Amino acid sequence: MQHTDSPERFRRQAKQPEEAQRAVLDHARFLGAENVSLYEAWGRHLAEELIAPHPFPAFRRSGMDGYAVRSADLKQARPESPAELEVLESLPGGAEPKHPIGPGQASRIMTGGMVPEGADAVVMLEMTSAGERDGMPIVRIGKSVPSGVNLSEIGSEIRLGDRLLPVGQPIGPGESALLASCGYTRVAAARRPRVAILSTGSELLEVDEPLAPAKIRNSNAPMLAALVREFGGEPLMLGKVPDRAEEAEERVRQALSGCDLLLTSGGVSVGDYDVMADIVARPDAKLLFNKVAMRPGSPTSAALFGEKLILALSGNPGACFVGFHLFAVPALRRMLGVERPLHPAYSAFLGEDFPKVNAYRRYVRAATEIRDGQVWVTPTGDDKSSLMTTIVGSDCLIEIPPTKEGLKRGQPVKAWKIRP
Ligand SMILES: Nc1nc2c(c(=O)[nH]1)N[C@H]1C(S)=C(S)[C@@H](COP(=O)(O)OP(=O)(O)OC[C@H]3O[C@@H](n4cnc5c(N)ncnc54)[C@H](O)[C@@H]3O)O[C@H]1N2
Ligand code: MOO
Ligand SMILES: [Mg+2]
């Protein structure tokens, strides 16, 4: 029988979650940039501030199919006495006008077309009727229009030198369109953090193994891999290690060389076989914390081996999930250069009674809903640390302060948004 009796494990000093987050953030650094193509940039984080190299639109652009006109020519136009304008040319998208518009003149133009010099408005086709005068094309317009109508000026969307996107901005659909419009075929994106995932537990089976007595399949590893991907990292799957102290320590030390962050799950509590509790307390490690004043996940631990950060998450799936959101997400965001590393919080109404009495602050897996224009958050089920079914469908963590009475439905609460 193995006993990992080290008295330190039982004398733990709980840190408040914020304090523990600060300790993690103090040891997470921006990882630098790599050049990626526009089509590979989705979900990546910008590593440089991008400045508009030209105004957009770069030419005066028509917003309608119709006629480019001088609004002054239409001042007196009425349905019964329409203005008659000579039509100089037809301007499809992509065509550079050959003729400036003089008094009494117009050019037919399509949406997105370049408005010729002299014109200051575009009249939509439906307000016009085409005709001929002396064999030459004309257009009749029976209504005046204000200057500037249906015309986008140069730089009306983006001015030359505008800050297009800040460092740390995740590249999504809108950002992709912006980059393309400004000619960025490649951008500097933050290097993806390589996050090693090691599961401890002699009870663990591979996913494709049949169940056996007292064994469970390793569910934390795929959950953590999904979370790492969701928050911009690259998971490195290191499999599982049994709860044997020496073997586990060797695997942990090996894992550190090839990653930017090591996540372990399991073995952080006070049990005889809780190997991670001892590893993070090794003399050559710097223990950041081994207890957090929160539920689930109170034994969540963190340590540095040299410069490398280990987050030793609880084995209980619910606690592992919450520990990831509270501590791994800020570390990853810092590594990616994101300005605000913590999840954003909002206030909402509690969707059902929460009768549980808490000595510690709780982070309850919950779903957000808009009802009659108000934000409500409802626990996805029992928030027991051992449950994973309540992770499904959760998009926030309700923060429940220590309470002796529990909370009532409809009470305002704080919720952390956990889906990017
Ligand atoms: N005497 C005490 N016992 C416990 C305490 C305590 O303070 N005193 N704390 C409890 C709390 S709170 C938590 S949380 C858990 C922490 O457990 P560990 O992190 O030590 O994790 P394990 O003991 O290895 O396993 C716990 C539980 O999780 C399952 N598990 C582990 N790994 C996986 C995995 N990869 N996939 C799915 N499930 C996993 C494991 O089978 C256990 O059921 O300790 C309490 N105990
Ligand atoms: O703090 Mo542990 O995660 O409840 O069960
Ligand atoms: Mg344990």
Short mmCIF file of C-alpha atoms and ligand atoms in Angstrom, two decimals:
data_model
loop_
_atom_site.label_atom_id
_atom_site.label_comp_id
_atom_site.label_asym_id
_atom_site.label_seq_id
_atom_site.Cartn_x
_atom_site.Cartn_y
_atom_site.Cartn_z
CA MET A 1 0.00 0.00 0.00
CA GLN A 2 1.26 3.43 -0.91
CA HIS A 3 1.04 6.28 1.54
CA THR A 4 2.07 9.70 0.38
CA ASP A 5 1.98 11.16 3.85
CA SER A 6 3.26 14.67 3.70
CA PRO A 7 1.78 16.82 6.43
CA GLU A 8 1.79 19.92 4.14
CA ARG A 9 -1.10 18.38 2.26
CA PHE A 10 -3.32 18.66 5.30
CA ARG A 11 -2.21 22.17 6.22
CA ARG A 12 -3.42 24.11 3.27
CA GLN A 13 -3.88 27.86 3.20
CA ALA A 14 -6.92 28.67 1.07
CA LYS A 15 -6.51 31.54 -1.36
CA GLN A 16 -9.48 33.55 -2.56
CA PRO A 17 -10.22 32.82 -6.25
CA GLU A 18 -9.06 36.32 -7.30
CA GLU A 19 -5.78 35.89 -5.45
CA ALA A 20 -5.24 32.51 -7.08
CA GLN A 21 -6.06 33.97 -10.51
CA ARG A 22 -3.52 36.75 -9.94
CA ALA A 23 -0.88 34.20 -8.99
CA VAL A 24 -1.51 32.34 -12.25
CA LEU A 25 -1.56 35.51 -14.34
CA ASP A 26 1.74 36.63 -12.84
CA HIS A 27 3.36 33.59 -14.41
CA ALA A 28 1.73 33.51 -17.83
CA ARG A 29 3.45 35.46 -20.62
CA PHE A 30 2.60 36.40 -24.16
CA LEU A 31 4.02 33.68 -26.42
CA GLY A 32 4.93 35.74 -29.45
CA ALA A 33 3.61 35.78 -32.99
CA GLU A 34 3.55 33.67 -36.10
CA ASN A 35 2.51 34.59 -39.59
CA VAL A 36 -0.73 32.97 -40.75
CA SER A 37 -2.75 33.27 -43.91
CA LEU A 38 -6.08 35.01 -43.85
CA TYR A 39 -7.94 31.73 -44.36
CA GLU A 40 -6.13 30.10 -41.45
CA ALA A 41 -6.68 33.07 -39.19
CA TRP A 42 -10.18 32.24 -37.97
CA GLY A 43 -10.20 31.80 -34.20
CA ARG A 44 -6.64 33.08 -33.87
CA HIS A 45 -5.73 36.20 -31.92
CA LEU A 46 -4.05 39.15 -33.58
CA ALA A 47 -0.51 39.71 -32.40
CA GLU A 48 -0.14 43.14 -33.97
CA GLU A 49 -2.23 46.24 -34.13
CA LEU A 50 -3.52 46.68 -37.67
CA ILE A 51 -3.79 50.11 -39.24
CA ALA A 52 -5.84 50.92 -42.33
CA PRO A 53 -3.39 51.29 -45.24
CA HIS A 54 -5.99 53.15 -47.29
CA PRO A 55 -9.44 54.60 -46.80
CA PHE A 56 -12.47 52.41 -47.39
CA PRO A 57 -14.22 52.78 -49.68
CA ALA A 58 -11.24 54.04 -51.66
CA PHE A 59 -13.50 55.67 -54.28
CA ARG A 60 -16.88 57.39 -54.14
CA ARG A 61 -19.25 54.44 -54.33
CA SER A 62 -22.84 54.22 -55.46
CA GLY A 63 -25.27 52.60 -53.03
CA MET A 64 -27.98 51.99 -55.63
CA ASP A 65 -28.60 51.04 -59.22
CA GLY A 66 -29.64 54.27 -60.91
CA TYR A 67 -28.13 57.53 -62.17
CA ALA A 68 -25.22 59.59 -60.87
CA VAL A 69 -26.42 63.18 -60.95
CA ARG A 70 -25.72 66.71 -59.76
CA SER A 71 -28.37 67.33 -57.12
CA ALA A 72 -28.45 71.01 -58.14
CA ASP A 73 -29.88 69.95 -61.53
CA LEU A 74 -32.92 68.43 -59.80
CA LYS A 75 -33.87 71.35 -57.54
CA GLN A 76 -36.90 72.23 -59.67
CA ALA A 77 -37.77 68.67 -60.73
CA ARG A 78 -41.43 67.69 -60.15
CA PRO A 79 -43.42 64.71 -61.40
CA GLU A 80 -45.30 66.98 -63.81
CA SER A 81 -42.11 68.77 -64.93
CA PRO A 82 -39.23 66.29 -64.65
CA ALA A 83 -35.64 67.28 -65.22
CA GLU A 84 -34.17 65.83 -68.42
CA LEU A 85 -30.52 64.90 -68.19
CA GLU A 86 -28.17 63.76 -70.94
CA VAL A 87 -26.78 60.27 -70.14
CA LEU A 88 -23.03 60.08 -70.78
CA GLU A 89 -22.15 56.45 -70.09
CA SER A 90 -23.11 53.35 -68.16
CA LEU A 91 -20.96 52.43 -65.15
CA PRO A 92 -21.06 48.83 -63.94
CA GLY A 93 -19.17 47.79 -60.80
CA GLY A 94 -15.43 47.90 -61.48
CA ALA A 95 -15.55 50.50 -64.28
CA GLU A 96 -13.68 53.77 -63.98
CA PRO A 97 -15.80 56.68 -65.28
CA LYS A 98 -14.54 58.31 -68.46
CA HIS A 99 -16.70 61.42 -68.27
CA PRO A 100 -17.17 63.91 -65.46
CA ILE A 101 -20.75 64.99 -64.94
CA GLY A 102 -21.44 68.55 -66.02
CA PRO A 103 -24.65 70.60 -65.60
CA GLY A 104 -27.58 68.85 -67.28
CA GLN A 105 -25.73 65.52 -67.42
CA ALA A 106 -25.92 62.14 -65.68
CA SER A 107 -24.43 58.66 -66.01
CA ARG A 108 -26.17 55.40 -65.48
CA ILE A 109 -24.51 53.57 -62.57
CA MET A 110 -24.83 50.26 -60.74
CA THR A 111 -24.63 49.49 -57.02
CA GLY A 112 -20.95 49.50 -56.03
CA GLY A 113 -19.98 51.53 -59.10
CA MET A 114 -17.56 54.44 -59.00
CA VAL A 115 -19.41 57.76 -58.97
CA PRO A 116 -17.97 60.15 -61.58
CA GLU A 117 -16.49 63.56 -60.77
CA GLY A 118 -19.10 66.27 -60.66
CA ALA A 119 -21.91 64.02 -59.47
CA ASP A 120 -22.93 64.39 -55.83
CA ALA A 121 -25.90 62.00 -55.59
CA VAL A 122 -27.34 58.83 -57.06
CA VAL A 123 -31.03 58.61 -57.94
CA MET A 124 -32.44 55.10 -57.76
CA LEU A 125 -33.58 53.56 -61.00
CA GLU A 126 -37.21 53.28 -59.84
CA MET A 127 -37.45 57.08 -59.64
CA THR A 128 -36.35 57.60 -63.24
CA SER A 129 -37.48 56.92 -66.77
CA ALA A 130 -35.10 56.53 -69.67
CA GLY A 131 -35.76 58.16 -73.03
CA GLU A 132 -34.14 59.73 -76.05
CA ARG A 133 -33.62 63.27 -77.31
CA ASP A 134 -32.26 63.81 -80.82
CA GLY A 135 -31.21 60.16 -80.86
CA MET A 136 -29.17 60.59 -77.68
CA PRO A 137 -30.05 58.81 -74.42
CA ILE A 138 -31.60 60.90 -71.69
CA VAL A 139 -33.12 60.25 -68.29
CA ARG A 140 -36.16 61.97 -66.80
CA ILE A 141 -36.29 62.50 -63.05
CA GLY A 142 -39.37 63.99 -61.45
CA LYS A 143 -38.10 64.61 -57.91
CA SER A 144 -35.33 66.55 -56.20
CA VAL A 145 -32.77 64.69 -54.06
CA PRO A 146 -30.43 65.89 -51.34
CA SER A 147 -26.71 66.09 -52.06
CA GLY A 148 -24.86 62.95 -50.97
CA VAL A 149 -27.82 60.60 -51.22
CA ASN A 150 -27.02 56.97 -52.12
CA LEU A 151 -23.33 57.81 -52.26
CA SER A 152 -20.61 56.57 -49.88
CA GLU A 153 -17.75 59.05 -49.64
CA ILE A 154 -14.10 57.98 -49.67
CA GLY A 155 -13.19 56.77 -46.16
CA SER A 156 -16.78 56.89 -44.92
CA GLU A 157 -16.40 53.41 -43.39
CA ILE A 158 -12.68 53.38 -42.60
CA ARG A 159 -10.32 56.34 -42.74
CA LEU A 160 -6.69 56.04 -43.78
CA GLY A 161 -4.65 55.30 -40.63
CA ASP A 162 -7.62 54.19 -38.52
CA ARG A 163 -6.87 51.45 -36.01
CA LEU A 164 -8.57 48.50 -37.66
CA LEU A 165 -8.15 45.92 -34.92
CA PRO A 166 -6.30 45.81 -31.60
CA VAL A 167 -3.71 43.29 -30.42
CA GLY A 168 -5.40 40.24 -28.93
CA GLN A 169 -8.56 40.57 -31.03
CA PRO A 170 -9.94 37.16 -31.97
CA ILE A 171 -10.36 36.85 -35.71
CA GLY A 172 -13.92 36.02 -36.62
CA PRO A 173 -16.12 36.70 -39.65
CA GLY A 174 -16.14 40.51 -39.38
CA GLU A 175 -12.41 40.70 -38.76
CA SER A 176 -11.75 38.44 -41.76
CA ALA A 177 -13.77 40.75 -44.00
CA LEU A 178 -11.91 43.78 -42.67
CA LEU A 179 -8.51 42.21 -43.20
CA ALA A 180 -9.38 41.16 -46.73
CA SER A 181 -10.70 44.62 -47.62
CA CYS A 182 -7.46 46.19 -46.47
CA GLY A 183 -5.26 43.76 -48.38
CA TYR A 184 -3.95 41.63 -45.54
CA THR A 185 -3.34 38.20 -47.05
CA ARG A 186 -1.34 37.23 -43.98
CA VAL A 187 -1.40 38.49 -40.42
CA ALA A 188 0.65 38.07 -37.29
CA ALA A 189 -1.33 35.84 -34.94
CA ALA A 190 -0.38 34.91 -31.41
CA ARG A 191 1.25 31.52 -31.29
CA ARG A 192 -1.22 28.99 -29.99
CA PRO A 193 -0.33 27.90 -26.45
CA ARG A 194 0.68 24.23 -26.43
CA VAL A 195 -1.25 22.78 -23.56
CA ALA A 196 -0.23 19.35 -22.34
CA ILE A 197 -3.05 17.33 -20.79
CA LEU A 198 -2.16 14.52 -18.43
CA SER A 199 -4.76 12.55 -16.52
CA THR A 200 -3.85 10.88 -13.25
CA GLY A 201 -5.85 7.95 -11.92
CA SER A 202 -5.43 4.19 -11.64
CA GLU A 203 -9.17 3.88 -12.21
CA LEU A 204 -9.00 5.36 -15.69
CA LEU A 205 -9.75 3.45 -18.87
CA GLU A 206 -9.19 4.59 -22.42
CA VAL A 207 -12.42 5.63 -24.08
CA ASP A 208 -12.49 2.54 -26.30
CA GLU A 209 -11.96 0.09 -23.45
CA PRO A 210 -14.92 -1.86 -22.05
CA LEU A 211 -16.01 -1.02 -18.54
CA ALA A 212 -14.48 -3.08 -15.76
CA PRO A 213 -15.29 -3.14 -12.03
CA ALA A 214 -14.27 0.08 -10.22
CA LYS A 215 -13.00 1.62 -13.44
CA ILE A 216 -14.24 4.63 -15.38
CA ARG A 217 -13.38 5.99 -18.79
CA ASN A 218 -11.17 9.05 -18.89
CA SER A 219 -13.59 11.86 -19.61
CA ASN A 220 -11.54 14.78 -18.34
CA ALA A 221 -8.94 14.49 -21.10
CA PRO A 222 -11.36 15.00 -24.00
CA MET A 223 -13.23 17.66 -22.05
CA LEU A 224 -10.01 19.57 -21.40
CA ALA A 225 -8.91 19.13 -25.02
CA ALA A 226 -12.19 20.69 -26.17
CA LEU A 227 -11.79 23.54 -23.69
CA VAL A 228 -8.20 24.19 -24.74
CA ARG A 229 -9.32 24.39 -28.37
CA GLU A 230 -12.27 26.56 -27.47
CA PHE A 231 -9.92 29.08 -25.86
CA GLY A 232 -7.30 29.19 -28.59
CA GLY A 233 -4.75 26.61 -27.43
CA GLU A 234 -3.39 23.46 -28.99
CA PRO A 235 -3.93 20.39 -26.83
CA LEU A 236 -1.12 17.85 -26.52
CA MET A 237 -2.62 14.62 -25.32
CA LEU A 238 -0.29 12.84 -22.92
CA GLY A 239 -2.70 10.11 -21.89
CA LYS A 240 -3.04 8.86 -18.37
CA VAL A 241 -0.75 7.80 -15.58
CA PRO A 242 -1.64 5.57 -12.64
CA ASP A 243 -1.58 7.01 -9.14
CA ARG A 244 1.95 5.84 -8.45
CA ALA A 245 4.05 8.65 -7.09
CA GLU A 246 7.31 8.09 -8.94
CA GLU A 247 5.78 7.26 -12.26
CA ALA A 248 3.45 10.24 -12.10
CA GLU A 249 6.24 12.61 -11.17
CA GLU A 250 8.40 11.37 -14.01
CA ARG A 251 5.58 11.88 -16.50
CA VAL A 252 4.87 15.36 -15.17
CA ARG A 253 8.51 16.39 -15.45
CA GLN A 254 8.75 14.95 -18.97
CA ALA A 255 5.58 16.73 -20.00
CA LEU A 256 6.91 20.14 -19.03
CA SER A 257 9.62 20.37 -21.65
CA GLY A 258 7.26 20.22 -24.62
CA CYS A 259 4.49 22.58 -23.56
CA ASP A 260 3.65 26.11 -22.54
CA LEU A 261 1.19 25.00 -19.88
CA LEU A 262 0.55 21.63 -18.25
CA LEU A 263 -2.92 20.68 -17.12
CA THR A 264 -3.30 17.63 -14.97
CA SER A 265 -6.51 16.23 -13.60
CA GLY A 266 -7.01 14.25 -10.44
CA GLY A 267 -4.94 13.54 -7.37
CA VAL A 268 -4.97 16.96 -5.75
CA SER A 269 -6.88 16.19 -2.60
CA VAL A 270 -5.72 14.53 0.61
CA GLY A 271 -6.22 10.88 -0.33
CA ASP A 272 -3.46 8.31 0.02
CA TYR A 273 -2.99 8.20 -3.72
CA ASP A 274 -3.37 11.86 -4.52
CA VAL A 275 -0.04 12.11 -6.27
CA MET A 276 -0.35 15.63 -7.68
CA ALA A 277 -0.71 17.09 -4.18
CA ASP A 278 2.86 15.96 -3.45
CA ILE A 279 4.31 16.81 -6.85
CA VAL A 280 3.28 20.47 -6.67
CA ALA A 281 4.87 20.64 -3.21
CA ARG A 282 8.30 19.36 -4.33
CA PRO A 283 11.23 21.45 -3.07
CA ASP A 284 12.27 22.46 -6.60
CA ALA A 285 8.75 23.63 -7.44
CA LYS A 286 7.20 26.95 -6.48
CA LEU A 287 3.77 26.20 -5.09
CA LEU A 288 1.37 28.99 -6.04
CA PHE A 289 -1.61 27.52 -4.22
CA ASN A 290 -3.07 24.18 -3.23
CA LYS A 291 -6.44 25.29 -1.98
CA VAL A 292 -8.92 27.84 -3.25
CA ALA A 293 -11.84 29.14 -1.22
CA MET A 294 -14.41 27.98 -3.74
CA ARG A 295 -16.66 25.11 -4.71
CA PRO A 296 -16.30 23.03 -6.75
CA GLY A 297 -12.59 22.59 -7.03
CA SER A 298 -11.33 23.67 -3.61
CA PRO A 299 -8.18 21.48 -3.86
CA THR A 300 -7.23 22.94 -7.27
CA SER A 301 -3.49 23.56 -7.19
CA ALA A 302 -0.90 25.42 -9.21
CA ALA A 303 2.87 25.40 -9.23
CA LEU A 304 5.86 26.49 -11.25
CA PHE A 305 8.64 24.18 -12.27
CA GLY A 306 11.23 26.67 -13.44
CA GLU A 307 9.21 28.95 -15.71
CA LYS A 308 6.59 26.32 -16.52
CA LEU A 309 3.15 26.55 -15.06
CA ILE A 310 1.25 23.46 -13.92
CA LEU A 311 -2.42 23.72 -13.17
CA ALA A 312 -3.34 20.63 -11.22
CA LEU A 313 -7.09 20.46 -11.62
CA SER A 314 -9.37 18.32 -9.56
CA GLY A 315 -10.32 14.90 -10.89
CA ASN A 316 -14.00 15.44 -10.32
CA PRO A 317 -15.32 16.46 -13.75
CA GLY A 318 -17.40 19.41 -12.53
CA ALA A 319 -14.51 20.76 -10.50
CA CYS A 320 -12.08 20.14 -13.37
CA PHE A 321 -14.32 22.18 -15.68
CA VAL A 322 -14.71 25.06 -13.24
CA GLY A 323 -10.98 25.02 -12.43
CA PHE A 324 -10.21 25.30 -16.14
CA HIS A 325 -12.48 28.31 -16.53
CA LEU A 326 -11.17 30.10 -13.47
CA PHE A 327 -7.45 29.48 -13.91
CA ALA A 328 -6.54 28.03 -17.30
CA VAL A 329 -8.62 30.52 -19.30
CA PRO A 330 -6.86 33.59 -17.85
CA ALA A 331 -3.47 31.94 -18.39
CA LEU A 332 -4.30 31.10 -22.01
CA ARG A 333 -5.64 34.56 -22.71
CA ARG A 334 -2.52 36.15 -21.28
CA MET A 335 -0.41 33.88 -23.50
CA LEU A 336 -2.50 34.96 -26.48
CA GLY A 337 -2.12 38.66 -25.72
CA VAL A 338 -5.79 39.20 -24.94
CA GLU A 339 -6.23 42.43 -23.02
CA ARG A 340 -8.84 41.23 -20.50
CA PRO A 341 -7.94 37.73 -19.39
CA LEU A 342 -10.92 37.01 -17.16
CA HIS A 343 -14.30 35.88 -18.38
CA PRO A 344 -16.75 38.78 -18.65
CA ALA A 345 -19.41 38.91 -15.95
CA TYR A 346 -22.99 40.12 -16.09
CA SER A 347 -25.84 40.41 -13.68
CA ALA A 348 -28.94 38.32 -14.10
CA PHE A 349 -31.93 36.98 -12.23
CA LEU A 350 -31.65 33.56 -10.66
CA GLY A 351 -33.98 31.17 -12.49
CA GLU A 352 -34.75 28.87 -9.55
CA ASP A 353 -34.22 28.64 -5.80
CA PHE A 354 -30.72 27.69 -4.77
CA PRO A 355 -31.18 26.24 -1.29
CA LYS A 356 -27.64 24.96 -0.79
CA VAL A 357 -25.83 26.44 2.18
CA ASN A 358 -22.28 27.49 1.35
CA ALA A 359 -19.26 28.16 3.48
CA TYR A 360 -17.33 28.88 0.27
CA ARG A 361 -18.15 30.82 -2.82
CA ARG A 362 -19.73 28.59 -5.45
CA TYR A 363 -19.47 28.64 -9.23
CA VAL A 364 -22.60 26.96 -10.48
CA ARG A 365 -22.86 25.65 -14.02
CA ALA A 366 -25.86 27.34 -15.59
CA ALA A 367 -27.63 28.38 -18.76
CA THR A 368 -28.52 31.93 -19.76
CA GLU A 369 -31.89 32.83 -21.17
CA ILE A 370 -33.51 36.09 -22.20
CA ARG A 371 -37.10 36.26 -20.95
CA ASP A 372 -39.17 39.33 -21.72
CA GLY A 373 -36.01 41.29 -22.30
CA GLN A 374 -34.42 40.27 -18.99
CA VAL A 375 -31.42 38.03 -18.46
CA TRP A 376 -32.06 34.93 -16.35
CA VAL A 377 -29.58 32.25 -15.38
CA THR A 378 -30.69 28.80 -14.29
CA PRO A 379 -28.48 26.00 -12.96
CA THR A 380 -28.25 23.15 -15.46
CA GLY A 381 -28.85 20.72 -12.58
CA ASP A 382 -27.13 19.67 -9.41
CA ASP A 383 -23.79 21.44 -9.16
CA LYS A 384 -22.06 18.53 -7.42
CA SER A 385 -18.43 18.42 -8.29
CA SER A 386 -18.57 14.80 -9.44
CA LEU A 387 -21.23 15.43 -12.11
CA MET A 388 -20.48 16.02 -15.74
CA THR A 389 -24.04 15.96 -17.07
CA THR A 390 -24.53 19.49 -15.72
CA ILE A 391 -21.61 20.76 -17.79
CA VAL A 392 -23.67 20.05 -20.88
CA GLY A 393 -25.65 23.12 -21.91
CA SER A 394 -23.90 25.45 -19.49
CA ASP A 395 -22.86 28.81 -20.87
CA CYS A 396 -22.12 30.61 -17.63
CA LEU A 397 -21.05 30.08 -14.05
CA ILE A 398 -23.29 31.69 -11.47
CA GLU A 399 -21.21 33.07 -8.65
CA ILE A 400 -22.97 32.35 -5.37
CA PRO A 401 -21.39 34.04 -2.37
CA PRO A 402 -21.06 32.19 0.94
CA THR A 403 -24.59 32.01 2.35
CA LYS A 404 -26.36 30.47 5.33
CA GLU A 405 -29.85 30.68 3.84
CA GLY A 406 -29.41 29.89 0.17
CA LEU A 407 -30.81 32.08 -2.61
CA LYS A 408 -34.33 32.59 -3.91
CA ARG A 409 -35.61 32.51 -7.45
CA GLY A 410 -35.62 36.00 -8.98
CA GLN A 411 -32.76 37.28 -6.85
CA PRO A 412 -30.09 39.19 -8.80
CA VAL A 413 -26.84 37.23 -9.15
CA LYS A 414 -23.50 37.60 -10.89
CA ALA A 415 -22.74 35.22 -13.76
CA TRP A 416 -19.52 34.66 -15.66
CA LYS A 417 -19.92 34.09 -19.39
CA ILE A 418 -17.90 31.00 -20.25
CA ARG A 419 -18.69 30.43 -23.92
CA PRO A 420 -16.56 32.55 -26.21
N1 LIG B 1 -11.00 13.71 2.98
C1 LIG B 1 -11.21 14.54 1.96
N2 LIG B 1 -11.60 14.04 0.80
C2 LIG B 1 -11.81 14.86 -0.23
C3 LIG B 1 -11.63 16.24 -0.08
C4 LIG B 1 -11.19 16.74 1.15
O1 LIG B 1 -11.02 17.95 1.36
N3 LIG B 1 -10.98 15.84 2.14
N4 LIG B 1 -11.91 17.06 -1.14
C5 LIG B 1 -12.92 16.59 -2.05
C6 LIG B 1 -13.01 17.48 -3.12
S1 LIG B 1 -13.70 18.96 -2.78
C7 LIG B 1 -12.65 17.15 -4.40
S2 LIG B 1 -12.96 18.20 -5.66
C8 LIG B 1 -12.02 15.89 -4.70
C9 LIG B 1 -10.71 16.11 -5.48
O2 LIG B 1 -10.30 14.93 -5.98
P1 LIG B 1 -8.88 14.74 -6.65
O3 LIG B 1 -8.56 15.93 -7.45
O4 LIG B 1 -7.92 14.31 -5.64
O5 LIG B 1 -9.17 13.65 -7.73
P2 LIG B 1 -9.18 12.08 -7.60
O6 LIG B 1 -9.17 11.68 -6.19
O7 LIG B 1 -8.12 11.57 -8.47
O8 LIG B 1 -10.57 11.75 -8.25
C10 LIG B 1 -11.77 12.31 -7.81
C11 LIG B 1 -12.91 11.77 -8.65
O9 LIG B 1 -12.76 12.18 -9.99
C12 LIG B 1 -12.72 11.05 -10.87
N5 LIG B 1 -11.78 11.31 -11.96
C13 LIG B 1 -10.47 11.47 -11.81
N6 LIG B 1 -9.90 11.64 -13.01
C14 LIG B 1 -10.85 11.54 -13.93
C15 LIG B 1 -10.87 11.60 -15.33
N7 LIG B 1 -9.76 11.82 -16.05
N8 LIG B 1 -12.06 11.46 -15.97
C16 LIG B 1 -13.19 11.28 -15.27
N9 LIG B 1 -13.24 11.23 -13.92
C17 LIG B 1 -12.08 11.34 -13.26
C18 LIG B 1 -12.25 9.95 -9.98
O10 LIG B 1 -12.56 8.69 -10.47
C19 LIG B 1 -12.94 10.27 -8.67
O11 LIG B 1 -14.27 9.83 -8.70
O12 LIG B 1 -11.66 15.19 -3.55
C20 LIG B 1 -12.68 15.17 -2.53
N10 LIG B 1 -12.20 14.35 -1.44
O1 MOO B 2 -14.30 21.38 -4.15
MO1 MOO B 2 -14.64 19.75 -4.61
O2 MOO B 2 -14.63 20.23 -6.15
O3 MOO B 2 -16.30 20.05 -4.23
O4 MOO B 2 -15.90 18.69 -4.87
MG MG B 3 -8.35 12.36 -4.62
#
